[in-house]
Coordinates of N, CA and C in Angstrom, one line a residue:
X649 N 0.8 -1.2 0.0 CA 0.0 0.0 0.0 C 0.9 1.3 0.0
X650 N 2.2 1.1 0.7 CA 2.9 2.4 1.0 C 3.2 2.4 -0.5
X651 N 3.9 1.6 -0.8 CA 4.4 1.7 -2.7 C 3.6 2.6 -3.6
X652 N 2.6 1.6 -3.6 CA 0.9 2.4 -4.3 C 1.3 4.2 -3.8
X653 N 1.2 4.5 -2.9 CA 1.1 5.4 -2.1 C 1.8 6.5 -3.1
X654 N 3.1 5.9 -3.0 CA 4.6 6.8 -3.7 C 4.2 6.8 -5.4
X655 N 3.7 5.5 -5.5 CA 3.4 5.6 -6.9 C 2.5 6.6 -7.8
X656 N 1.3 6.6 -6.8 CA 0.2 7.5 -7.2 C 1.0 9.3 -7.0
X657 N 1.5 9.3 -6.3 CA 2.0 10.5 -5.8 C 3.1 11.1 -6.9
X658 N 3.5 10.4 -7.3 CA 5.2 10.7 -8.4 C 3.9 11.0 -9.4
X659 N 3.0 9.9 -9.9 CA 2.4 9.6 -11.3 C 1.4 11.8 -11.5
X660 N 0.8 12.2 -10.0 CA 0.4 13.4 -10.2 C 1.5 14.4 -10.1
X661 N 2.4 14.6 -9.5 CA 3.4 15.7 -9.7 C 3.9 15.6 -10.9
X662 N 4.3 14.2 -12.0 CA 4.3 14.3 -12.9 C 3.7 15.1 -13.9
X663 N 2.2 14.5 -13.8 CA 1.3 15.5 -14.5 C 0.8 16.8 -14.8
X664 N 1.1 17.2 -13.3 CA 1.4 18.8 -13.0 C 2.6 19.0 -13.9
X665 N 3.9 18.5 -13.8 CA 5.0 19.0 -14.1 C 4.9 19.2 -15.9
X666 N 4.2 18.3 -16.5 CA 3.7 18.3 -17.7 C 3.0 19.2 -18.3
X667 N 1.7 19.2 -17.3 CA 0.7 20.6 -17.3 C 1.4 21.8 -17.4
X668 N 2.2 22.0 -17.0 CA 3.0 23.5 -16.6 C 4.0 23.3 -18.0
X669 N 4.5 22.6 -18.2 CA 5.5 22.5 -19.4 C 5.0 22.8 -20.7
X670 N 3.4 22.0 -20.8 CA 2.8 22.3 -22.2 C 1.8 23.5 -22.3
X671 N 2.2 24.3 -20.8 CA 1.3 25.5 -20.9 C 2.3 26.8 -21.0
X672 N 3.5 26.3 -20.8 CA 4.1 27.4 -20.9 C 5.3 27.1 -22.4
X673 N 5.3 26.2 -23.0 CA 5.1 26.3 -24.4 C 4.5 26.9 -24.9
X674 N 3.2 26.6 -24.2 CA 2.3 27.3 -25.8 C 2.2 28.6 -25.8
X675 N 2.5 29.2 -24.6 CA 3.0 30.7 -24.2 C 3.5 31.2 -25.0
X676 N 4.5 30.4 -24.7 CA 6.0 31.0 -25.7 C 5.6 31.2 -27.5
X677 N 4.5 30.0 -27.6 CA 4.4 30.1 -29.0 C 3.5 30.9 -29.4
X678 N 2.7 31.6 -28.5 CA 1.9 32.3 -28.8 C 2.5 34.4 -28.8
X679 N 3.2 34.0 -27.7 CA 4.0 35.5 -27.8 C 4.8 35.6 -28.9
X680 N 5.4 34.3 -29.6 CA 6.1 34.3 -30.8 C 5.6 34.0 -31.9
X681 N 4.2 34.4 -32.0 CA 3.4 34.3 -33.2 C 2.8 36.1 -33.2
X682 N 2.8 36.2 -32.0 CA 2.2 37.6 -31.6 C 2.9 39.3 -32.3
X683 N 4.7 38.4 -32.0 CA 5.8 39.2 -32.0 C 5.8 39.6 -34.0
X684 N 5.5 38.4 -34.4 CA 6.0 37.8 -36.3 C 4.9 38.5 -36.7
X685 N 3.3 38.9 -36.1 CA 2.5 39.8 -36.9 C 2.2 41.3 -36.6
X686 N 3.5 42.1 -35.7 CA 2.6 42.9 -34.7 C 2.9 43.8 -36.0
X687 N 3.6 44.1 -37.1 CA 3.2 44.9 -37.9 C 3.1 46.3 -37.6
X688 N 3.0 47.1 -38.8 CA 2.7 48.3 -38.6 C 1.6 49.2 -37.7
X689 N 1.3 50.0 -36.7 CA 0.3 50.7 -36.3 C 0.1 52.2 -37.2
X690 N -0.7 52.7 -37.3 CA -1.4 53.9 -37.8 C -0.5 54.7 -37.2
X691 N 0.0 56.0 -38.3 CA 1.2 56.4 -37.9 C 2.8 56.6 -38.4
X692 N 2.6 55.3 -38.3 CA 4.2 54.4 -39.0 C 3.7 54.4 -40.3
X693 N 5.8 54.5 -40.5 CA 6.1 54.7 -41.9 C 6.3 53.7 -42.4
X694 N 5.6 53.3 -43.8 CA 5.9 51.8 -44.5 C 7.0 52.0 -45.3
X695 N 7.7 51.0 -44.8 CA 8.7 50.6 -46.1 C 8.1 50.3 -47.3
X696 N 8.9 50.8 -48.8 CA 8.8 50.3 -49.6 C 8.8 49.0 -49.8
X697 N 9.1 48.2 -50.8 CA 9.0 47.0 -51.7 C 9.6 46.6 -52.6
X698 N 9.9 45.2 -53.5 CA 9.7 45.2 -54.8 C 9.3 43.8 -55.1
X699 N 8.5 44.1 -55.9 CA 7.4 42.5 -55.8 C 6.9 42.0 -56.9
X700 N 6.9 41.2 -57.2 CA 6.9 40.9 -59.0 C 5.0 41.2 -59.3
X701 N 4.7 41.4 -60.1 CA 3.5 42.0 -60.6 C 3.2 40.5 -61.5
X702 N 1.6 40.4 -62.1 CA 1.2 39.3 -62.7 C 1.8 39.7 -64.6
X703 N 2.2 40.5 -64.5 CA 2.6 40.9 -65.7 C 4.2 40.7 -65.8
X704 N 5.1 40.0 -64.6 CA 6.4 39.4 -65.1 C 7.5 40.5 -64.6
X705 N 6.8 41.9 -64.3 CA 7.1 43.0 -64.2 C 7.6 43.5 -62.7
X706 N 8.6 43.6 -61.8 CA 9.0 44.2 -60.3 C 8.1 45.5 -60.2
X707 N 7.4 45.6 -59.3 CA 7.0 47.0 -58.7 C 7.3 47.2 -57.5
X708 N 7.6 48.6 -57.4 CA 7.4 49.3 -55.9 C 6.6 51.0 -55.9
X709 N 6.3 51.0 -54.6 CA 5.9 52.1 -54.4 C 5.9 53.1 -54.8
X710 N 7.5 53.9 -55.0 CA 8.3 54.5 -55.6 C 7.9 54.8 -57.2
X711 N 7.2 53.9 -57.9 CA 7.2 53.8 -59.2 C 6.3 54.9 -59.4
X712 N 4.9 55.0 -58.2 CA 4.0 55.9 -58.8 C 4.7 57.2 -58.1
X713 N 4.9 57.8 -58.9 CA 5.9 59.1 -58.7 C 4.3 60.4 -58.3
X714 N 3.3 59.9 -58.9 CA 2.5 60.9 -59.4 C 1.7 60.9 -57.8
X715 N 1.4 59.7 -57.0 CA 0.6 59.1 -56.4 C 1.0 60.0 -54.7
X716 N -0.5 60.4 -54.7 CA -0.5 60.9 -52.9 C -0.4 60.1 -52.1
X717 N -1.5 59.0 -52.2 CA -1.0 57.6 -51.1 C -1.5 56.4 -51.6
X718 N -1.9 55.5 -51.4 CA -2.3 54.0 -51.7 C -2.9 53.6 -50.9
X719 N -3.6 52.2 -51.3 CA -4.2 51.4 -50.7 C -3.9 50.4 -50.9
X720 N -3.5 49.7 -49.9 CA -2.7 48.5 -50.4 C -3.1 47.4 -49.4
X721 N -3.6 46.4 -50.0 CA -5.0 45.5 -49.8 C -3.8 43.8 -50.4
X722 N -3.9 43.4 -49.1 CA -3.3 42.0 -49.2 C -4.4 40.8 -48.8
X723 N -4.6 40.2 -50.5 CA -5.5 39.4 -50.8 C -5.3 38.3 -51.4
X724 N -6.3 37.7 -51.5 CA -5.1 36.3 -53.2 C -7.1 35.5 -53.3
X725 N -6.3 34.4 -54.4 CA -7.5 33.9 -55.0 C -8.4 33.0 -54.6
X726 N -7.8 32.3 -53.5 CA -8.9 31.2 -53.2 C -9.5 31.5 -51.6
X727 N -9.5 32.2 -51.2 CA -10.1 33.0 -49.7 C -11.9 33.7 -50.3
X728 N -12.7 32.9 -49.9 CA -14.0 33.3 -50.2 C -14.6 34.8 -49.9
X729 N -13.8 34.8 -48.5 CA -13.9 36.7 -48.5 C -13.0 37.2 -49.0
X730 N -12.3 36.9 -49.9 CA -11.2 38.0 -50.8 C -12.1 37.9 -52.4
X731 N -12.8 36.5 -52.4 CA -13.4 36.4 -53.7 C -14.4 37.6 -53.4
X732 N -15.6 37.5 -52.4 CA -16.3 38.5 -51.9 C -16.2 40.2 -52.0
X733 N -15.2 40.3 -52.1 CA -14.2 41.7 -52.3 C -13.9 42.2 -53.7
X734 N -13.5 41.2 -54.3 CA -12.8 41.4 -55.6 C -13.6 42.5 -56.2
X735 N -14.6 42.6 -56.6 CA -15.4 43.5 -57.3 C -15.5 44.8 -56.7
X736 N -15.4 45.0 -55.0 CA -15.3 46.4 -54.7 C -13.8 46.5 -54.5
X737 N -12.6 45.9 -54.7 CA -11.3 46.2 -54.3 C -11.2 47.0 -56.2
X738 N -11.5 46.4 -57.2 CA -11.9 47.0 -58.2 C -12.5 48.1 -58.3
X739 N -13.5 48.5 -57.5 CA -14.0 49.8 -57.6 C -13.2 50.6 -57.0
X740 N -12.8 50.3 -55.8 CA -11.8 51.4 -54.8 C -10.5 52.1 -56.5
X741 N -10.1 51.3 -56.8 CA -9.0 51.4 -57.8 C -9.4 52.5 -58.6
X742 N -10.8 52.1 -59.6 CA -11.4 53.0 -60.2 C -11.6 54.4 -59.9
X743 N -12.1 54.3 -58.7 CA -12.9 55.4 -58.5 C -11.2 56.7 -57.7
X744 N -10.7 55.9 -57.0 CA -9.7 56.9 -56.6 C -8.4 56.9 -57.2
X745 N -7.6 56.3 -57.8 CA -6.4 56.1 -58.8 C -6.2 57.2 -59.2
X746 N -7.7 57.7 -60.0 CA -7.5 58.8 -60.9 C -7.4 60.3 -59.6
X747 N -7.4 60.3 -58.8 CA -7.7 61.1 -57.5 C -6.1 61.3 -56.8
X748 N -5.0 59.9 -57.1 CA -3.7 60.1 -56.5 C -3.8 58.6 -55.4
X749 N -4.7 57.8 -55.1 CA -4.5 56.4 -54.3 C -4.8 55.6 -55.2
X750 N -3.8 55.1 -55.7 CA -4.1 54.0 -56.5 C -4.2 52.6 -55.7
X751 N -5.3 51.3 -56.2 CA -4.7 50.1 -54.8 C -3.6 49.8 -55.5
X752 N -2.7 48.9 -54.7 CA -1.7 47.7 -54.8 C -2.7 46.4 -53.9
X753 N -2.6 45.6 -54.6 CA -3.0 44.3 -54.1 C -1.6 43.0 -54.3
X754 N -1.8 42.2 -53.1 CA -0.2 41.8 -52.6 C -1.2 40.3 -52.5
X755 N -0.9 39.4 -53.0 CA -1.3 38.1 -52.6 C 0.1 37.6 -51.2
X756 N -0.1 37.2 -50.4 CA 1.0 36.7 -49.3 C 0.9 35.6 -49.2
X757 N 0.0 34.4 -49.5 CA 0.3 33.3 -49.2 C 1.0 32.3 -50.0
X758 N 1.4 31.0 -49.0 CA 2.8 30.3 -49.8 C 1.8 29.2 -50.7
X759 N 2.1 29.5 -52.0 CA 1.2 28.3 -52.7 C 1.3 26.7 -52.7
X760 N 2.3 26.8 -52.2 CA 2.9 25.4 -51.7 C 1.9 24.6 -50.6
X761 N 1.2 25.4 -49.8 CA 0.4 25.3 -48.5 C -0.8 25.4 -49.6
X762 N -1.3 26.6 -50.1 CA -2.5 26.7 -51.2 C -2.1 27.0 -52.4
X763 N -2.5 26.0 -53.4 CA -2.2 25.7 -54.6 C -2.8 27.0 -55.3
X764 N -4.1 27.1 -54.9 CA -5.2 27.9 -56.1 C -4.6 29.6 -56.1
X765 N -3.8 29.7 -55.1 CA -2.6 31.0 -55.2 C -1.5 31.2 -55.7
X766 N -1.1 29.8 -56.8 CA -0.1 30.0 -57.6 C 0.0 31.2 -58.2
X767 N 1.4 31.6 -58.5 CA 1.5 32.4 -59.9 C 0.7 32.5 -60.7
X768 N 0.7 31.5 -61.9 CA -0.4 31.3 -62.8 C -1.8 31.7 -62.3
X769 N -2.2 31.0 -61.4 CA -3.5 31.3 -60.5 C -4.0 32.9 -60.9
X770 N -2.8 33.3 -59.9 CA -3.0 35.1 -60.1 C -3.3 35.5 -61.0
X771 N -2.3 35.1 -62.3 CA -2.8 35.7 -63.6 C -4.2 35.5 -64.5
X772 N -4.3 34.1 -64.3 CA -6.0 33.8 -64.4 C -6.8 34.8 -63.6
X773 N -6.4 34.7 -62.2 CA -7.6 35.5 -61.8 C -8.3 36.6 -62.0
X774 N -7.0 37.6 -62.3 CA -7.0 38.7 -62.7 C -7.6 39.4 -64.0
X775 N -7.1 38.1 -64.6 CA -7.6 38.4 -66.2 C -8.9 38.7 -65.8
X776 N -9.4 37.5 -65.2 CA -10.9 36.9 -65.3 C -11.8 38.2 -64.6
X777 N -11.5 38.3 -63.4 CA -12.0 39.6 -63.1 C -11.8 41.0 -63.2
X778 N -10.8 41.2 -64.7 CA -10.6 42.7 -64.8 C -10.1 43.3 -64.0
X779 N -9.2 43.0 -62.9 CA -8.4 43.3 -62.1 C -7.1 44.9 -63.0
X780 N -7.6 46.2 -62.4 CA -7.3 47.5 -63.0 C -6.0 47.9 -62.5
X781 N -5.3 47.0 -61.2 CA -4.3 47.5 -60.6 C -3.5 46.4 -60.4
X782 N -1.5 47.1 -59.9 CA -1.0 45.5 -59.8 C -1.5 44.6 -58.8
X783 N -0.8 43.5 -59.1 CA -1.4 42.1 -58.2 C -0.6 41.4 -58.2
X784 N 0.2 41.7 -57.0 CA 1.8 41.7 -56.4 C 1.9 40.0 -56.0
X785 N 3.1 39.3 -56.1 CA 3.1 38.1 -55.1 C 4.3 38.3 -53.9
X786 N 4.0 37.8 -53.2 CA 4.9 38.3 -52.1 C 5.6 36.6 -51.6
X787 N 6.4 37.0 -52.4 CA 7.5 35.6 -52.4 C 8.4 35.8 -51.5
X788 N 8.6 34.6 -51.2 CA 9.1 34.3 -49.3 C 8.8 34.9 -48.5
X789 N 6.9 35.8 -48.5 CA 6.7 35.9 -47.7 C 7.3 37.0 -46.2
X790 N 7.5 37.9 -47.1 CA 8.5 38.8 -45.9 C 7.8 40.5 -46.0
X791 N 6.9 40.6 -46.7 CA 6.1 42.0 -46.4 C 5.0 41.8 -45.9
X792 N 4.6 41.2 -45.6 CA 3.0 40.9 -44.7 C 3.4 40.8 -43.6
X793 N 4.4 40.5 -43.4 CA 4.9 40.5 -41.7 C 5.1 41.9 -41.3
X794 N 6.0 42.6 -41.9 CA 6.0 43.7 -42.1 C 4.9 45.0 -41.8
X795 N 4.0 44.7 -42.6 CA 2.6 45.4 -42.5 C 1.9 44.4 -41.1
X796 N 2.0 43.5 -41.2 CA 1.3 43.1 -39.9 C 0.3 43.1 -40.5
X797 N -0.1 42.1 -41.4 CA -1.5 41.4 -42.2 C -1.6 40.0 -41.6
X798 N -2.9 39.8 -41.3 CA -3.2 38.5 -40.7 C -4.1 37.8 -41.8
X799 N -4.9 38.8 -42.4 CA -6.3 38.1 -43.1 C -6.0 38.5 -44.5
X800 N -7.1 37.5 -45.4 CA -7.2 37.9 -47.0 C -8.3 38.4 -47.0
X801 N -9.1 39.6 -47.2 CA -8.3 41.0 -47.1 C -8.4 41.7 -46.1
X802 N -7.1 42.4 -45.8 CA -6.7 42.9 -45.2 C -6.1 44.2 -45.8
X803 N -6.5 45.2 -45.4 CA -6.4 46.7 -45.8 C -4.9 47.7 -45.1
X804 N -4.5 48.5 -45.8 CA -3.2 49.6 -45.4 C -3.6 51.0 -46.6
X805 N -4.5 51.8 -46.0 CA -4.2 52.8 -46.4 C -2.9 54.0 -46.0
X806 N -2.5 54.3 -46.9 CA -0.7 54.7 -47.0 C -1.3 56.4 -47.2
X807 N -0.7 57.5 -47.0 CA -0.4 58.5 -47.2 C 0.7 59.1 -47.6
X808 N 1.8 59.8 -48.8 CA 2.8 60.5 -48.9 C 3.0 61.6 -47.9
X809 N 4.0 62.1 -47.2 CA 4.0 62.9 -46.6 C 5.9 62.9 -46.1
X810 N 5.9 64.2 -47.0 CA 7.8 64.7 -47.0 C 8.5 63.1 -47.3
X811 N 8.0 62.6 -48.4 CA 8.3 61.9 -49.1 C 8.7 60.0 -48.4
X812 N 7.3 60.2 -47.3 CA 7.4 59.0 -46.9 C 6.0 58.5 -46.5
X813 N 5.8 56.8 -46.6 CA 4.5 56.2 -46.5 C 3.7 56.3 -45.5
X814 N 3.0 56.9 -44.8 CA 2.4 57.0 -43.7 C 1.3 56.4 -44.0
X815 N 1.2 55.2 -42.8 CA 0.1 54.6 -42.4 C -0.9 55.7 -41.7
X816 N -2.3 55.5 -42.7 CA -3.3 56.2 -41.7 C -4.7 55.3 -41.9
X817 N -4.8 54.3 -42.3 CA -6.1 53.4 -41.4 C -5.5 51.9 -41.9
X818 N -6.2 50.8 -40.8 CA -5.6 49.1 -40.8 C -6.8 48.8 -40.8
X819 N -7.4 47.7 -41.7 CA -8.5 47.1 -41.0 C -8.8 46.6 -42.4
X820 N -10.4 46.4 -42.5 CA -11.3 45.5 -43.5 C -12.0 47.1 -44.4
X821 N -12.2 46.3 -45.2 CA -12.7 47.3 -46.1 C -13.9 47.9 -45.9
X822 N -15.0 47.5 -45.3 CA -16.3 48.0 -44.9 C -16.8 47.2 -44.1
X823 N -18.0 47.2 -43.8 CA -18.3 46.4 -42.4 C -19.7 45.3 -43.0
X824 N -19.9 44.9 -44.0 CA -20.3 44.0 -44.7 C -19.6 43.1 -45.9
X825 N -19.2 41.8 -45.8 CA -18.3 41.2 -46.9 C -19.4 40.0 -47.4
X826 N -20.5 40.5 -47.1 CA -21.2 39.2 -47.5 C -21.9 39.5 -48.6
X827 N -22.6 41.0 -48.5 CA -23.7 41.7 -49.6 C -22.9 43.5 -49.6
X828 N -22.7 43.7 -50.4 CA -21.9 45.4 -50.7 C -23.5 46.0 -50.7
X829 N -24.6 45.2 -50.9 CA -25.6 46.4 -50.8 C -26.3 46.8 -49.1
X830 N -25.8 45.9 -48.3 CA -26.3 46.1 -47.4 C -25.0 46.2 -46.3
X831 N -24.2 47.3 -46.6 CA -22.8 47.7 -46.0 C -23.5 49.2 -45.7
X832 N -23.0 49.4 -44.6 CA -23.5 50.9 -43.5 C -22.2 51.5 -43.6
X833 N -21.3 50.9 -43.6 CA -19.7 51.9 -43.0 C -18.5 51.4 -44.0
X834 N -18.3 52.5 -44.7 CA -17.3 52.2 -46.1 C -15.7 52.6 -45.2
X835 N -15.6 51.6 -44.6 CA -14.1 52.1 -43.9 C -13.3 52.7 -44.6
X836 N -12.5 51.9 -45.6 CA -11.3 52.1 -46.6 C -11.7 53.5 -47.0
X837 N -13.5 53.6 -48.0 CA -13.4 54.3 -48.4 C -13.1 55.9 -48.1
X838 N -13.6 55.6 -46.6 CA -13.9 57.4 -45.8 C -13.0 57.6 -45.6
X839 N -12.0 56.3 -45.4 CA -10.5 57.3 -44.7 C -9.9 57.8 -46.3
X840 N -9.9 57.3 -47.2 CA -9.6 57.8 -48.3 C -10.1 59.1 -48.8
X841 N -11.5 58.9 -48.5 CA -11.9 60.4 -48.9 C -11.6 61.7 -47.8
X842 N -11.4 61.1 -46.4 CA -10.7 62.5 -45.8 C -9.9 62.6 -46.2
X843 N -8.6 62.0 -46.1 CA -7.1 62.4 -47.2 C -6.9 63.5 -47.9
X844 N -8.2 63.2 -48.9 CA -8.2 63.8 -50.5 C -8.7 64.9 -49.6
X845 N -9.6 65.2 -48.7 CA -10.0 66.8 -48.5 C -8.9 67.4 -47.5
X846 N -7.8 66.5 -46.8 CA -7.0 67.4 -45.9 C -7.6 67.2 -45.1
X847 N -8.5 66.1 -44.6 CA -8.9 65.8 -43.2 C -8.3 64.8 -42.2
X848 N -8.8 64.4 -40.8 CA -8.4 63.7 -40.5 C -9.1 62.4 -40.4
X849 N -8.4 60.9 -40.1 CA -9.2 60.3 -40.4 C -10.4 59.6 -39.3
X850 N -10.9 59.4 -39.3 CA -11.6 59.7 -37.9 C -11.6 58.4 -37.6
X851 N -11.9 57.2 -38.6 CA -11.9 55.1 -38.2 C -10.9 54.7 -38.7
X852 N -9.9 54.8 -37.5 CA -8.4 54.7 -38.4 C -7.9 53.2 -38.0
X853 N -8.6 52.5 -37.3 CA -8.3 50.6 -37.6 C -9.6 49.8 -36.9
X854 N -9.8 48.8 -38.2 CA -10.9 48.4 -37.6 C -10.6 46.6 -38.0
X855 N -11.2 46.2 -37.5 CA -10.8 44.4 -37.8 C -10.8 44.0 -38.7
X856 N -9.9 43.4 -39.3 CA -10.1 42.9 -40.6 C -10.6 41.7 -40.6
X857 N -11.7 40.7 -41.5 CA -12.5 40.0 -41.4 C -12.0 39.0 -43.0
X858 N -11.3 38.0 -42.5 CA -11.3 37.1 -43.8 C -10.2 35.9 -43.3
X859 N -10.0 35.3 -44.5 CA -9.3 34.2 -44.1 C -7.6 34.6 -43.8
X860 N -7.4 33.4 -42.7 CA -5.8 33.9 -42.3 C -4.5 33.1 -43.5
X861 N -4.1 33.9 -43.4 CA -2.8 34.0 -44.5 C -2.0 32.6 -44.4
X862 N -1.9 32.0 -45.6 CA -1.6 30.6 -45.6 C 0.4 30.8 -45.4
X863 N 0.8 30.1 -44.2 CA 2.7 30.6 -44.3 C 3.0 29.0 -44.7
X864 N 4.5 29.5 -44.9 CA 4.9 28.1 -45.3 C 5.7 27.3 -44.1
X865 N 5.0 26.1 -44.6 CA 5.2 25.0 -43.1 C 6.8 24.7 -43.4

C-alpha cells in the first residue's frame, strides 16, 4: 500500500510538471506568433518593396511618382472573402487612382500550403476579373509580416508625406463582406476620402475579417 502510495504520488506531480511544461510552451508560442504579426500601427512609416506583378514585371511604391498615397490590400485567389471583395477592391482602384491612391494588391500566401494562389492562378484570376491595378506576389513571404496582415483581405491605407509612406487606417474594407448592398460603413473608403479633403481620419483601424494567410510549413 505504501508503494501504491509513492506511486500515485510521483504519477500526479508528474502530470502537474507536464501541465506547466505544455502550458508554458504554448506561451511562448503564442508571444512568438504575436511578435512575427505585430506589424505596422497607424502612424508608422511603411517601407517600400519590390514584388513581382502578374505581368512578369518588379513593382514598388516608388514607381508611382505621381501618387498621394495607396491602398494597399493583401488578398489572393482562393479565400472566399477575398473572392467576396474582388469586385469592390476594383471599384476602390477605379474610383480613386484617378484622384492620386491607387490600390496595390499583394497576394501573401505560400502556394505550396494553397495551390489555387499559384502564380499562374494570379494571372488567371485577374484576367478573369478585370483586375485594373498591380497584383503583387509576395515571395518568401517577408512583407505581410512587415505590415502586420493577418487576413485575406486585409487593408493599409498609405499617405505621402515629405516623401514618406504614412500609415493612416488598418483594417477591412467595410463592415459587410457578405452583400456590398447592405454595407452601413465604407471604412477604406472614408479614410480615403478625408485624405483627399485634408482631413483627419476619424476610423483609423478596424478588424479585418477574412481568411488567415496561408505561411509556409
Amino acid at each position: 500500500m505504501k508503494n501504491l502510495k509513492i506511486l500515485m504520488t510521483a504519477f500526479v506531480m508528474g502530470l502537474g510538471l507536464l501541465s506547466f511544461t505544455t502550458t508554458d510552451h504554448d506561451k511562448n508560442k503564442i508571444q512568438k506568433e504575436s511578435i512575427s504579426v505585430k506589424g505596422y500601427e497607424v502612424g508608422d512609416e511603411a517601407a517600400d518593396f519590390k514584388l513581382k506583378n502578374i505581368d512578369g514585371k518588379m513593382v514598388s511604391l516608388s514607381d508611382f511618382k505621381s501618387a498621394k498615397g495607396f491602398i494597399v490590400v493583401f488578398t489572393c485567389n482562393h479565400c472566399p472573402y477575398a473572392k467576396k471583395y474582388e469586385d469592390r477592391i476594383v471599384e476602390l482602384d477605379k474610383k480613386y487612382k484617378a484622384q492620386g491612391y491607387p490600390v496595390i494588391a499583394i497576394n501573401p500566401n505560400d502556394p505550396n500550403v494553397q495551390p489555387e494562389d499559384g502564380y499562374q492562378q494570379m494571372i488567371e484570376r485577374a484576367k478573369q476579373k478585370g483586375f485594373t491595378f498591380p497584383y503583387l506576389v509576395d515571395e518568401g513571404q517577408k512583407i505581410y509580416p512587415q505590415y502586420g496582415a493577418t487576413k485575406t483581405p486585409h487593408v493599409f491605407v498609405l499617405k505621402k508625406e515629405n516623401g514618406k509612406n504614412i500609415v493612416k487606417y488598418i483594417g477591412a474594407i467595410d463592415n459587410n463582406y457578405d452583400n456590398p448592398n447592405d454595407v452601413s460603413e465604407y471604412y477604406a473608403q472614408d479614410a480615403v476620402n478625408a485624405l483627399i479633403k485634408g482631413e483627419p481620419v476619424k476610423m483609423t483601424k478596424t478588424v479585418a475579417i477574412g481568411c488567415t494567410i496561408k505561411v509556409k510549413k
